[in-house]
Short mmCIF file of C-alpha atoms and ligand atoms in Angstrom, two decimals:
data_model
loop_
_atom_site.label_atom_id
_atom_site.label_comp_id
_atom_site.label_asym_id
_atom_site.label_seq_id
_atom_site.Cartn_x
_atom_site.Cartn_y
_atom_site.Cartn_z
CA MET A 1 30.04 -46.94 112.75
CA THR A 2 29.43 -48.08 109.17
CA GLU A 3 30.84 -51.52 108.42
CA LYS A 4 33.71 -51.38 105.96
CA LYS A 5 33.42 -54.92 104.61
CA ILE A 6 30.39 -57.09 103.94
CA ASN A 7 31.59 -60.68 103.98
CA LEU A 8 29.96 -63.98 103.11
CA SER A 9 30.96 -67.26 104.75
CA GLU A 10 32.19 -70.12 102.57
CA LYS A 11 28.83 -71.82 103.13
CA GLU A 12 27.13 -68.79 101.59
CA MET A 13 29.17 -68.95 98.39
CA PRO A 14 26.84 -69.52 95.40
CA THR A 15 26.82 -73.10 94.10
CA GLN A 16 25.34 -72.28 90.69
CA TRP A 17 26.21 -69.76 87.97
CA TYR A 18 23.46 -67.61 86.45
CA ASN A 19 22.84 -67.74 82.70
CA LEU A 20 21.35 -64.52 81.27
CA GLN A 21 20.45 -66.36 78.05
CA ALA A 22 17.47 -67.86 79.93
CA ASP A 23 15.96 -64.42 80.52
CA LEU A 24 16.57 -62.66 77.21
CA PRO A 25 13.34 -61.48 75.54
CA LYS A 26 14.66 -62.94 72.29
CA PRO A 27 17.53 -65.41 71.78
CA LEU A 28 20.98 -64.13 70.85
CA ASP A 29 21.90 -64.06 67.17
CA PRO A 30 23.86 -67.32 66.79
CA PRO A 31 27.55 -67.55 65.86
CA ILE A 32 27.76 -68.30 62.15
CA HIS A 33 30.20 -70.08 59.87
CA PRO A 34 32.22 -67.54 57.84
CA GLY A 35 31.98 -69.69 54.68
CA THR A 36 28.39 -70.97 54.65
CA LYS A 37 26.97 -68.08 56.74
CA GLN A 38 24.86 -70.72 58.53
CA PRO A 39 24.72 -71.06 62.35
CA ILE A 40 27.60 -73.20 63.53
CA THR A 41 26.93 -76.56 65.15
CA PRO A 42 28.59 -77.86 68.35
CA ASP A 43 30.70 -80.42 66.43
CA MET A 44 32.37 -77.57 64.51
CA LEU A 45 33.69 -76.16 67.80
CA ALA A 46 34.77 -79.56 69.17
CA PRO A 47 38.37 -79.40 67.80
CA ILE A 48 39.10 -76.36 69.96
CA PHE A 49 36.77 -76.52 73.00
CA PRO A 50 35.66 -79.34 75.34
CA MET A 51 32.02 -80.41 74.86
CA GLU A 52 30.82 -79.29 78.30
CA LEU A 53 31.89 -75.70 77.59
CA ILE A 54 30.29 -75.85 74.13
CA LYS A 55 27.05 -76.95 75.84
CA GLN A 56 27.30 -74.02 78.26
CA GLU A 57 27.92 -71.69 75.32
CA VAL A 58 24.51 -72.47 73.82
CA SER A 59 22.61 -73.34 76.99
CA SER A 60 19.37 -71.62 77.89
CA GLU A 61 19.22 -73.19 81.38
CA ARG A 62 18.90 -70.40 83.93
CA TRP A 63 21.14 -72.00 86.57
CA ILE A 64 24.21 -74.17 85.98
CA ASP A 65 25.83 -76.09 88.85
CA ILE A 66 29.37 -75.14 89.82
CA PRO A 67 31.26 -78.47 90.13
CA GLU A 68 32.46 -79.22 93.66
CA GLU A 69 36.11 -79.39 92.51
CA VAL A 70 35.77 -75.85 91.11
CA GLN A 71 34.05 -74.60 94.29
CA ASN A 72 36.92 -76.05 96.35
CA ILE A 73 39.51 -74.08 94.39
CA TYR A 74 37.33 -70.95 94.43
CA LYS A 75 37.48 -71.17 98.24
CA ILE A 76 41.20 -70.30 98.13
CA TRP A 77 40.03 -66.69 97.73
CA ARG A 78 36.22 -66.68 97.54
CA PRO A 79 33.77 -65.39 98.62
CA THR A 80 35.37 -62.00 98.04
CA PRO A 81 34.33 -59.02 100.20
CA LEU A 82 32.05 -56.19 99.15
CA VAL A 83 33.81 -53.14 100.56
CA ARG A 84 32.57 -49.61 101.28
CA ALA A 85 34.98 -47.01 99.89
CA CYS A 86 34.32 -44.63 102.83
CA ARG A 87 37.56 -42.70 102.48
CA LEU A 88 36.97 -42.06 98.80
CA GLU A 89 33.44 -40.86 99.61
CA LYS A 90 34.87 -38.49 102.21
CA PHE A 91 37.57 -37.23 99.84
CA LEU A 92 34.96 -36.51 97.15
CA ASP A 93 32.59 -35.06 99.74
CA THR A 94 29.76 -36.91 98.03
CA PRO A 95 26.46 -38.06 99.51
CA ALA A 96 26.77 -41.19 97.30
CA LYS A 97 27.65 -44.52 98.90
CA ILE A 98 30.44 -46.24 97.01
CA TYR A 99 30.97 -50.01 97.28
CA PHE A 100 33.44 -52.20 95.46
CA LYS A 101 33.46 -55.94 94.86
CA ASN A 102 37.07 -56.81 95.41
CA GLU A 103 38.23 -59.40 92.86
CA SER A 104 41.90 -58.52 93.33
CA PHE A 105 42.17 -61.12 96.14
CA SER A 106 42.65 -64.11 93.85
CA PRO A 107 46.26 -65.40 93.75
CA PRO A 108 46.85 -64.09 90.19
CA GLY A 109 45.24 -60.81 91.26
CA SER A 110 42.07 -60.43 89.18
CA HIS A 111 38.61 -61.80 88.37
CA LYS A 112 40.04 -64.00 85.60
CA PRO A 113 40.51 -67.20 87.69
CA ASN A 114 36.70 -67.41 88.12
CA THR A 115 36.55 -68.79 84.58
CA ALA A 116 40.12 -70.13 84.28
CA VAL A 117 39.52 -72.68 87.05
CA ALA A 118 36.21 -73.78 85.52
CA GLN A 119 37.71 -74.10 82.04
CA ALA A 120 40.73 -76.07 83.25
CA TYR A 121 38.38 -78.41 85.15
CA TYR A 122 36.16 -79.24 82.15
CA ASN A 123 39.16 -79.68 79.83
CA LYS A 124 40.86 -82.04 82.28
CA LYS A 125 37.65 -84.05 82.65
CA GLU A 126 37.55 -84.58 78.89
CA GLY A 127 41.15 -85.82 78.67
CA VAL A 128 42.84 -82.68 77.33
CA LYS A 129 46.58 -82.45 78.11
CA ARG A 130 47.41 -78.84 77.26
CA LEU A 131 45.63 -75.48 76.98
CA ALA A 132 46.75 -72.75 74.58
CA THR A 133 45.68 -69.17 75.07
CA GLU A 134 46.48 -65.50 74.51
CA THR A 135 47.04 -62.79 77.05
CA GLY A 136 47.09 -59.00 76.83
CA ALA A 137 48.12 -57.50 80.13
CA GLY A 138 49.14 -60.93 81.43
CA GLN A 139 46.23 -61.20 83.88
CA TRP A 140 44.40 -63.85 81.89
CA GLY A 141 47.57 -65.80 81.10
CA SER A 142 48.53 -65.89 84.76
CA ALA A 143 45.00 -66.92 85.76
CA LEU A 144 45.06 -69.81 83.31
CA ALA A 145 48.59 -70.83 84.30
CA PHE A 146 47.43 -70.89 87.95
CA ALA A 147 44.31 -72.93 87.09
CA CYS A 148 46.20 -75.42 84.91
CA LYS A 149 48.57 -76.18 87.80
CA PHE A 150 45.65 -77.42 89.92
CA PHE A 151 44.50 -79.83 87.22
CA ASP A 152 47.93 -80.94 86.02
CA LEU A 153 47.50 -79.45 82.54
CA LYS A 154 50.25 -77.86 80.45
CA CYS A 155 49.67 -74.23 79.55
CA LEU A 156 50.96 -72.33 76.50
CA VAL A 157 50.46 -68.56 76.50
CA PHE A 158 50.89 -66.19 73.55
CA MET A 159 51.47 -62.81 75.17
CA VAL A 160 50.90 -59.60 73.18
CA ARG A 161 54.43 -58.34 72.48
CA ILE A 162 53.94 -54.80 73.85
CA SER A 163 52.72 -56.24 77.18
CA TYR A 164 55.53 -58.83 77.18
CA GLN A 165 57.89 -55.84 77.11
CA GLN A 166 55.88 -53.61 79.47
CA LYS A 167 55.13 -56.33 82.06
CA PRO A 168 58.07 -58.72 82.43
CA TYR A 169 56.97 -59.84 85.90
CA ARG A 170 53.60 -61.07 84.66
CA ARG A 171 55.60 -63.45 82.49
CA SER A 172 57.57 -64.55 85.57
CA LEU A 173 54.31 -65.25 87.37
CA MET A 174 53.05 -67.47 84.54
CA GLU A 175 56.36 -69.31 84.45
CA VAL A 176 56.32 -69.86 88.22
CA TRP A 177 52.96 -71.62 87.72
CA GLY A 178 54.60 -73.73 85.03
CA ALA A 179 53.34 -72.11 81.80
CA THR A 180 55.34 -71.53 78.62
CA VAL A 181 55.08 -67.90 77.50
CA ILE A 182 55.79 -66.69 73.95
CA PRO A 183 55.64 -63.07 72.76
CA SER A 184 53.11 -62.64 69.94
CA PRO A 185 53.39 -62.28 66.97
CA SER A 186 55.82 -65.22 67.06
CA ASP A 187 57.59 -67.51 64.62
CA LYS A 188 55.90 -70.51 66.26
CA THR A 189 52.77 -70.37 64.09
CA ASP A 190 52.07 -69.81 60.39
CA PHE A 191 49.92 -66.78 61.22
CA GLY A 192 52.56 -65.26 63.52
CA LYS A 193 55.18 -65.68 60.77
CA LYS A 194 52.88 -63.96 58.27
CA VAL A 195 52.36 -60.96 60.57
CA LEU A 196 56.10 -60.69 61.26
CA ALA A 197 56.91 -60.84 57.55
CA GLU A 198 54.62 -57.83 57.00
CA ASP A 199 55.77 -55.94 60.09
CA PRO A 200 58.84 -57.27 61.94
CA ASP A 201 58.30 -54.66 64.70
CA SER A 202 54.61 -55.46 65.26
CA ILE A 203 53.62 -54.69 68.86
CA GLY A 204 50.95 -57.39 68.54
CA SER A 205 47.30 -57.36 69.50
CA LEU A 206 44.88 -59.64 71.28
CA GLY A 207 43.35 -60.56 67.91
CA ILE A 208 46.74 -61.79 66.59
CA ALA A 209 47.58 -63.67 69.80
CA ILE A 210 44.16 -65.38 69.72
CA SER A 211 44.83 -66.50 66.13
CA GLU A 212 48.16 -68.02 67.16
CA ALA A 213 46.67 -69.91 70.11
CA ILE A 214 43.75 -71.24 68.04
CA GLU A 215 46.17 -72.40 65.34
CA VAL A 216 48.13 -74.43 67.90
CA ALA A 217 44.92 -75.96 69.31
CA ALA A 218 43.60 -76.82 65.84
CA LYS A 219 46.86 -78.53 64.82
CA ASN A 220 47.46 -80.55 68.01
CA ASP A 221 45.05 -83.27 69.19
CA ASP A 222 46.16 -83.05 72.82
CA THR A 223 45.64 -79.26 72.98
CA LYS A 224 42.50 -77.16 73.28
CA TYR A 225 42.05 -73.42 73.22
CA SER A 226 40.89 -71.32 76.14
CA LEU A 227 39.52 -67.79 75.95
CA GLY A 228 39.51 -65.41 78.92
CA SER A 229 36.56 -63.24 77.91
CA VAL A 230 33.89 -62.58 75.23
CA LEU A 231 32.25 -66.04 75.02
CA ASN A 232 28.96 -66.86 76.76
CA HIS A 233 30.48 -69.55 79.00
CA VAL A 234 33.17 -67.13 80.25
CA LEU A 235 30.55 -64.53 81.18
CA LEU A 236 28.53 -67.32 82.83
CA HIS A 237 31.45 -68.28 85.11
CA GLN A 238 31.99 -64.64 86.05
CA THR A 239 28.42 -64.32 87.40
CA ILE A 240 29.72 -65.69 90.71
CA THR A 241 30.79 -62.09 91.45
CA GLY A 242 27.37 -60.53 90.79
CA LEU A 243 25.58 -63.33 92.67
CA GLU A 244 27.78 -62.77 95.72
CA THR A 245 27.32 -58.99 95.44
CA LYS A 246 23.52 -59.42 95.41
CA LYS A 247 23.66 -61.54 98.57
CA GLN A 248 25.97 -59.01 100.22
CA PHE A 249 23.58 -56.13 99.50
CA GLU A 250 20.69 -58.24 100.86
CA LYS A 251 22.67 -58.64 104.10
CA ILE A 252 22.78 -54.87 104.60
CA ASP A 253 19.30 -54.36 103.20
CA GLU A 254 20.46 -52.16 100.34
CA TYR A 255 20.23 -52.27 96.57
CA PRO A 256 22.60 -50.56 94.10
CA ASP A 257 21.41 -47.68 91.91
CA ILE A 258 24.44 -47.73 89.61
CA LEU A 259 26.66 -50.70 88.66
CA ILE A 260 30.00 -49.98 87.02
CA GLY A 261 32.78 -52.08 85.50
CA CYS A 262 35.55 -51.74 82.96
CA CYS A 263 35.12 -53.48 79.64
CA GLY A 264 37.70 -55.28 77.55
CA GLY A 265 35.92 -58.33 76.18
CA GLY A 266 33.21 -57.68 78.74
CA SER A 267 33.49 -60.52 81.25
CA ASN A 268 34.04 -58.78 84.61
CA PHE A 269 31.36 -56.17 83.96
CA SER A 270 28.87 -58.79 82.72
CA GLY A 271 29.64 -61.01 85.71
CA LEU A 272 28.64 -58.17 88.01
CA ILE A 273 25.53 -56.97 86.18
CA PHE A 274 23.89 -60.10 84.75
CA PRO A 275 22.52 -61.39 88.07
CA PHE A 276 20.86 -57.97 88.56
CA MET A 277 19.44 -57.89 85.02
CA PRO A 278 16.22 -59.86 85.69
CA ASP A 279 15.25 -57.19 88.27
CA LYS A 280 16.03 -54.43 85.76
CA LEU A 281 14.01 -56.17 83.03
CA LYS A 282 11.10 -56.36 85.49
CA GLY A 283 11.24 -52.58 85.90
CA LYS A 284 13.58 -52.02 88.85
CA LYS A 285 15.37 -48.71 88.30
CA MET A 286 19.14 -49.05 88.10
CA ARG A 287 21.87 -47.91 85.74
CA MET A 288 24.63 -50.14 84.44
CA ILE A 289 27.72 -48.49 82.97
CA ALA A 290 30.47 -50.26 81.00
CA VAL A 291 33.72 -48.30 80.82
CA GLU A 292 36.10 -48.73 77.89
CA PRO A 293 39.20 -46.73 76.86
CA ALA A 294 38.79 -43.79 74.48
CA ALA A 295 41.64 -45.42 72.52
CA CYS A 296 39.70 -48.67 71.99
CA PRO A 297 36.04 -47.69 71.90
CA SER A 298 34.30 -50.79 70.52
CA LEU A 299 31.01 -50.14 72.37
CA THR A 300 30.91 -46.37 71.80
CA LYS A 301 32.20 -46.11 68.23
CA GLY A 302 32.08 -49.66 66.85
CA LEU A 303 29.44 -51.18 64.62
CA TYR A 304 26.98 -53.83 65.87
CA ALA A 305 27.68 -56.47 63.25
CA TYR A 306 28.93 -59.99 62.59
CA ASP A 307 32.74 -60.09 62.76
CA PHE A 308 35.61 -62.45 63.48
CA GLY A 309 36.83 -62.78 67.07
CA ASP A 310 40.46 -62.93 65.93
CA THR A 311 42.67 -61.28 63.32
CA ALA A 312 43.38 -64.31 61.12
CA GLY A 313 39.66 -65.00 60.67
CA GLN A 314 39.69 -68.51 62.19
CA THR A 315 36.81 -68.05 64.63
CA PRO A 316 33.11 -68.23 63.82
CA LEU A 317 31.49 -64.87 63.10
CA LEU A 318 30.03 -63.34 66.25
CA LYS A 319 27.37 -60.63 66.38
CA MET A 320 28.98 -57.94 68.48
CA TYR A 321 30.14 -54.34 68.67
CA THR A 322 33.41 -54.28 66.76
CA LEU A 323 36.11 -51.94 65.52
CA GLY A 324 37.04 -54.52 62.87
CA SER A 325 39.13 -57.61 63.48
CA GLN A 326 42.18 -56.01 61.83
CA PHE A 327 42.23 -53.32 64.55
CA ILE A 328 45.65 -52.88 66.13
CA PRO A 329 45.10 -50.60 69.10
CA PRO A 330 47.65 -48.06 70.28
CA GLY A 331 49.89 -49.29 73.12
CA ILE A 332 47.88 -47.76 75.95
CA HIS A 333 48.61 -49.19 79.36
CA ALA A 334 45.33 -50.96 80.01
CA GLY A 335 46.43 -53.94 77.89
CA GLY A 336 43.43 -56.00 78.97
CA LEU A 337 41.03 -53.49 77.41
CA ARG A 338 42.65 -53.47 73.97
CA TYR A 339 40.27 -55.86 72.17
CA HIS A 340 38.50 -55.00 68.92
CA GLY A 341 35.14 -56.43 69.93
CA ALA A 342 32.89 -56.99 72.93
CA ALA A 343 31.06 -60.07 74.18
CA PRO A 344 27.93 -60.87 72.12
CA LEU A 345 25.77 -61.11 75.28
CA LEU A 346 26.98 -57.74 76.54
CA SER A 347 26.78 -56.23 73.04
CA ALA A 348 23.12 -57.30 72.89
CA ALA A 349 22.50 -55.69 76.31
CA VAL A 350 24.07 -52.43 75.07
CA HIS A 351 22.15 -52.62 71.79
CA ASN A 352 18.88 -53.13 73.71
CA GLY A 353 19.59 -49.98 75.71
CA TRP A 354 19.98 -51.78 79.05
CA VAL A 355 23.59 -50.74 79.49
CA GLU A 356 25.27 -47.33 79.12
CA VAL A 357 28.86 -46.83 78.03
CA ALA A 358 31.61 -44.37 79.03
CA ALA A 359 35.01 -44.03 77.30
CA PRO A 360 37.55 -41.95 79.25
CA ASN A 361 41.14 -41.20 78.21
CA GLN A 362 44.07 -42.78 80.08
CA ASN A 363 45.32 -39.62 81.85
CA PRO A 364 42.03 -38.97 83.68
CA VAL A 365 41.90 -42.72 84.35
CA PHE A 366 45.32 -42.70 86.04
CA GLU A 367 44.39 -39.51 87.90
CA SER A 368 41.49 -41.42 89.45
CA ALA A 369 43.75 -44.43 90.15
CA ILE A 370 46.03 -42.16 92.19
CA ILE A 371 43.05 -40.73 94.11
CA TRP A 372 41.93 -44.30 94.84
CA SER A 373 45.41 -45.40 95.95
CA GLN A 374 45.71 -42.41 98.26
CA THR A 375 42.26 -42.82 99.80
CA GLU A 376 41.42 -46.55 99.77
CA GLY A 377 45.06 -47.64 99.86
CA ALA A 378 45.16 -50.32 97.15
CA ILE A 379 46.77 -49.72 93.77
CA PRO A 380 44.31 -50.71 91.03
CA ALA A 381 45.10 -52.31 87.67
CA PRO A 382 44.90 -49.71 84.86
CA GLU A 383 41.87 -51.63 83.51
CA THR A 384 40.10 -51.37 86.87
CA ALA A 385 40.99 -47.68 87.06
CA HIS A 386 38.63 -47.09 84.11
CA ALA A 387 35.75 -48.21 86.31
CA ILE A 388 37.07 -46.02 89.14
CA ARG A 389 37.12 -42.97 86.82
CA THR A 390 33.44 -43.36 86.01
CA THR A 391 32.58 -44.13 89.63
CA ILE A 392 34.23 -40.87 90.70
CA ASP A 393 32.42 -38.98 87.90
CA GLU A 394 29.06 -40.40 89.04
CA ALA A 395 29.82 -39.64 92.71
CA ILE A 396 30.68 -36.02 91.78
CA LYS A 397 27.35 -35.76 89.91
CA CYS A 398 25.65 -36.92 93.12
CA LYS A 399 27.47 -34.17 95.02
CA LYS A 400 26.09 -31.59 92.59
CA SER A 401 22.54 -32.97 92.64
CA GLY A 402 22.55 -33.94 96.32
CA GLU A 403 21.37 -37.45 95.45
CA LYS A 404 22.32 -40.28 97.84
CA LYS A 405 22.87 -42.95 95.23
CA THR A 406 24.41 -46.33 95.99
CA ILE A 407 27.15 -47.11 93.50
CA VAL A 408 28.96 -50.44 93.14
CA LEU A 409 31.99 -51.07 91.00
CA LEU A 410 33.73 -54.27 90.15
CA TYR A 411 37.32 -53.92 91.31
CA SER A 412 38.69 -56.31 88.71
CA GLY A 413 42.35 -56.45 89.74
CA HIS A 414 45.35 -54.97 91.49
CA GLY A 415 48.07 -53.02 89.69
CA HIS A 416 51.17 -54.48 91.33
CA PHE A 417 52.56 -55.54 87.97
CA ASP A 418 51.59 -52.27 86.30
CA LEU A 419 53.89 -49.92 88.14
CA SER A 420 55.74 -48.94 84.96
CA ALA A 421 52.45 -47.45 83.77
CA TYR A 422 52.17 -45.51 87.05
CA ASP A 423 55.77 -44.33 86.57
CA ALA A 424 54.90 -43.08 83.08
CA TYR A 425 51.83 -41.26 84.43
CA LEU A 426 53.75 -39.62 87.28
CA ALA A 427 56.46 -38.55 84.81
CA LYS A 428 53.70 -37.02 82.62
CA LYS A 429 54.67 -39.29 79.75
CA LEU A 430 51.25 -40.82 79.08
CA GLU A 431 49.52 -39.67 75.94
CA ASP A 432 45.78 -39.49 75.48
CA TYR A 433 44.45 -40.82 72.23
CA GLU A 434 40.90 -40.89 70.93
CA TYR A 435 40.38 -43.48 68.27
CA PRO A 436 39.22 -41.51 65.19
CA VAL A 437 35.79 -42.20 63.70
CA GLU A 438 37.36 -42.19 60.19
CA LYS A 439 39.45 -45.22 61.14
CA VAL A 440 36.32 -47.00 62.29
CA HIS A 441 34.62 -46.24 58.96
CA GLU A 442 37.68 -47.55 57.10
CA ALA A 443 37.69 -50.77 59.16
CA MET A 444 33.99 -51.32 58.50
CA LYS A 445 34.75 -51.76 54.78
CA HIS A 446 36.57 -55.00 55.69
CA ILE A 447 33.88 -56.47 57.91
CA PRO A 448 32.53 -59.76 56.47
CA LYS A 449 29.32 -59.42 54.48
CA VAL A 450 26.54 -61.47 56.08
C1 PLP B 1 42.37 -56.38 85.71
C2 PLP B 1 41.55 -56.56 84.47
N1 PLP B 1 40.34 -56.00 84.43
C3 PLP B 1 39.57 -56.10 83.33
C4 PLP B 1 40.00 -56.77 82.20
C5 PLP B 1 39.13 -56.80 80.99
O1 PLP B 1 38.59 -58.02 80.65
P1 PLP B 1 37.06 -58.30 80.71
O2 PLP B 1 36.35 -57.16 80.02
O3 PLP B 1 36.86 -59.58 80.03
O4 PLP B 1 36.69 -58.38 82.14
C6 PLP B 1 41.26 -57.39 82.21
C7 PLP B 1 41.73 -58.16 81.04
O5 PLP B 1 42.81 -58.66 80.96
C8 PLP B 1 42.05 -57.27 83.38
O6 PLP B 1 43.25 -57.83 83.44
#
């Protein structure tokens, strides 16, 4: 009988993260200062990030040690299993083998603690007392609240207002771990007040919430800012998942043909694929597919350009695929995928043609989530269900062609706090929405000139 789960022992858990920057054929375009248009220097980032994370951000070292304290907390749920989705394969009647790397086992329920724990550790080490952040779906906020508890740090979370309303229990989770949660836009920051003055009913966006959190960090000496995706150091911390997956495939003497993950800022997908990238760059045949919502298609319809990471324009300019930093996405249920940009490292990989992109609508995404729940049992987060949609599409293609491909997807989180979205789907109340190209063209007029 085929083994369902491929496990690693705690001793086999990787002790270093992998840094793709070491293996890029040419260095990434650097973040630049919006005023001078010159590359920013580490001291410019020091008011909002601890120095060790700034060093990781620009590092070209291939391997970076995972501190023992971080490894010890990882062991609460890591290594995570690589699981064969045999029942889904049978249901689809596909010759493809489908595996998933199950990151839903962490206490907050997603991949996000892989970086939250590391970030809390480095901040604590440098004497920081409080972390401020944003959260969309509430997954990142709960991961950071969880991590801050272990290092005795205070945690302030600006939660995108639409998610605050859609996901009240994510807020409870953050508060149980001791965080303070504020719906964004809020009257707690100058930028929040400005947004509310223009639109008192604003549903918020990740870009606005990021601006609020950065403002708090910049104005308070004891507080730093923490970002749950996009930046190089976040993607670095997430490589623990791809490194484990590689070891797990070695154990069964297999190698994936297709790697799939959903993409918001790009961290879970990058964490899975980056450790496989050196093999791909050396000529090994494999496809890597990032899956984003049709309603927020930064990689498929956005421009590859320098843009702000937030709405207020407080961050350095990052070279990335972007829909424009003023983008306020429709209130689709995959809150964690509603970001206007994508990580610079992942954007470069897409731009170089190493990574493909799919952009399904939310109804087909939920259809696949139901298939998954009724075959594999677990209820996926709506974000994760995007990766499941594309996995099912690829497995159906294999059925048609008769190819026995090995597919692996990153199962980024469970959907236990997303049941209102499932209710809406079952009641046929979910609307599909394709972000129009004209809106993208309009937004591009406001992109900073570099
Ligand atoms: C379950 C889940 N998956 C995926 C994402 C997308 O983020 P990223 O692209 O950084 O992995 C989120 C973001 O909140 C999430 O909660």
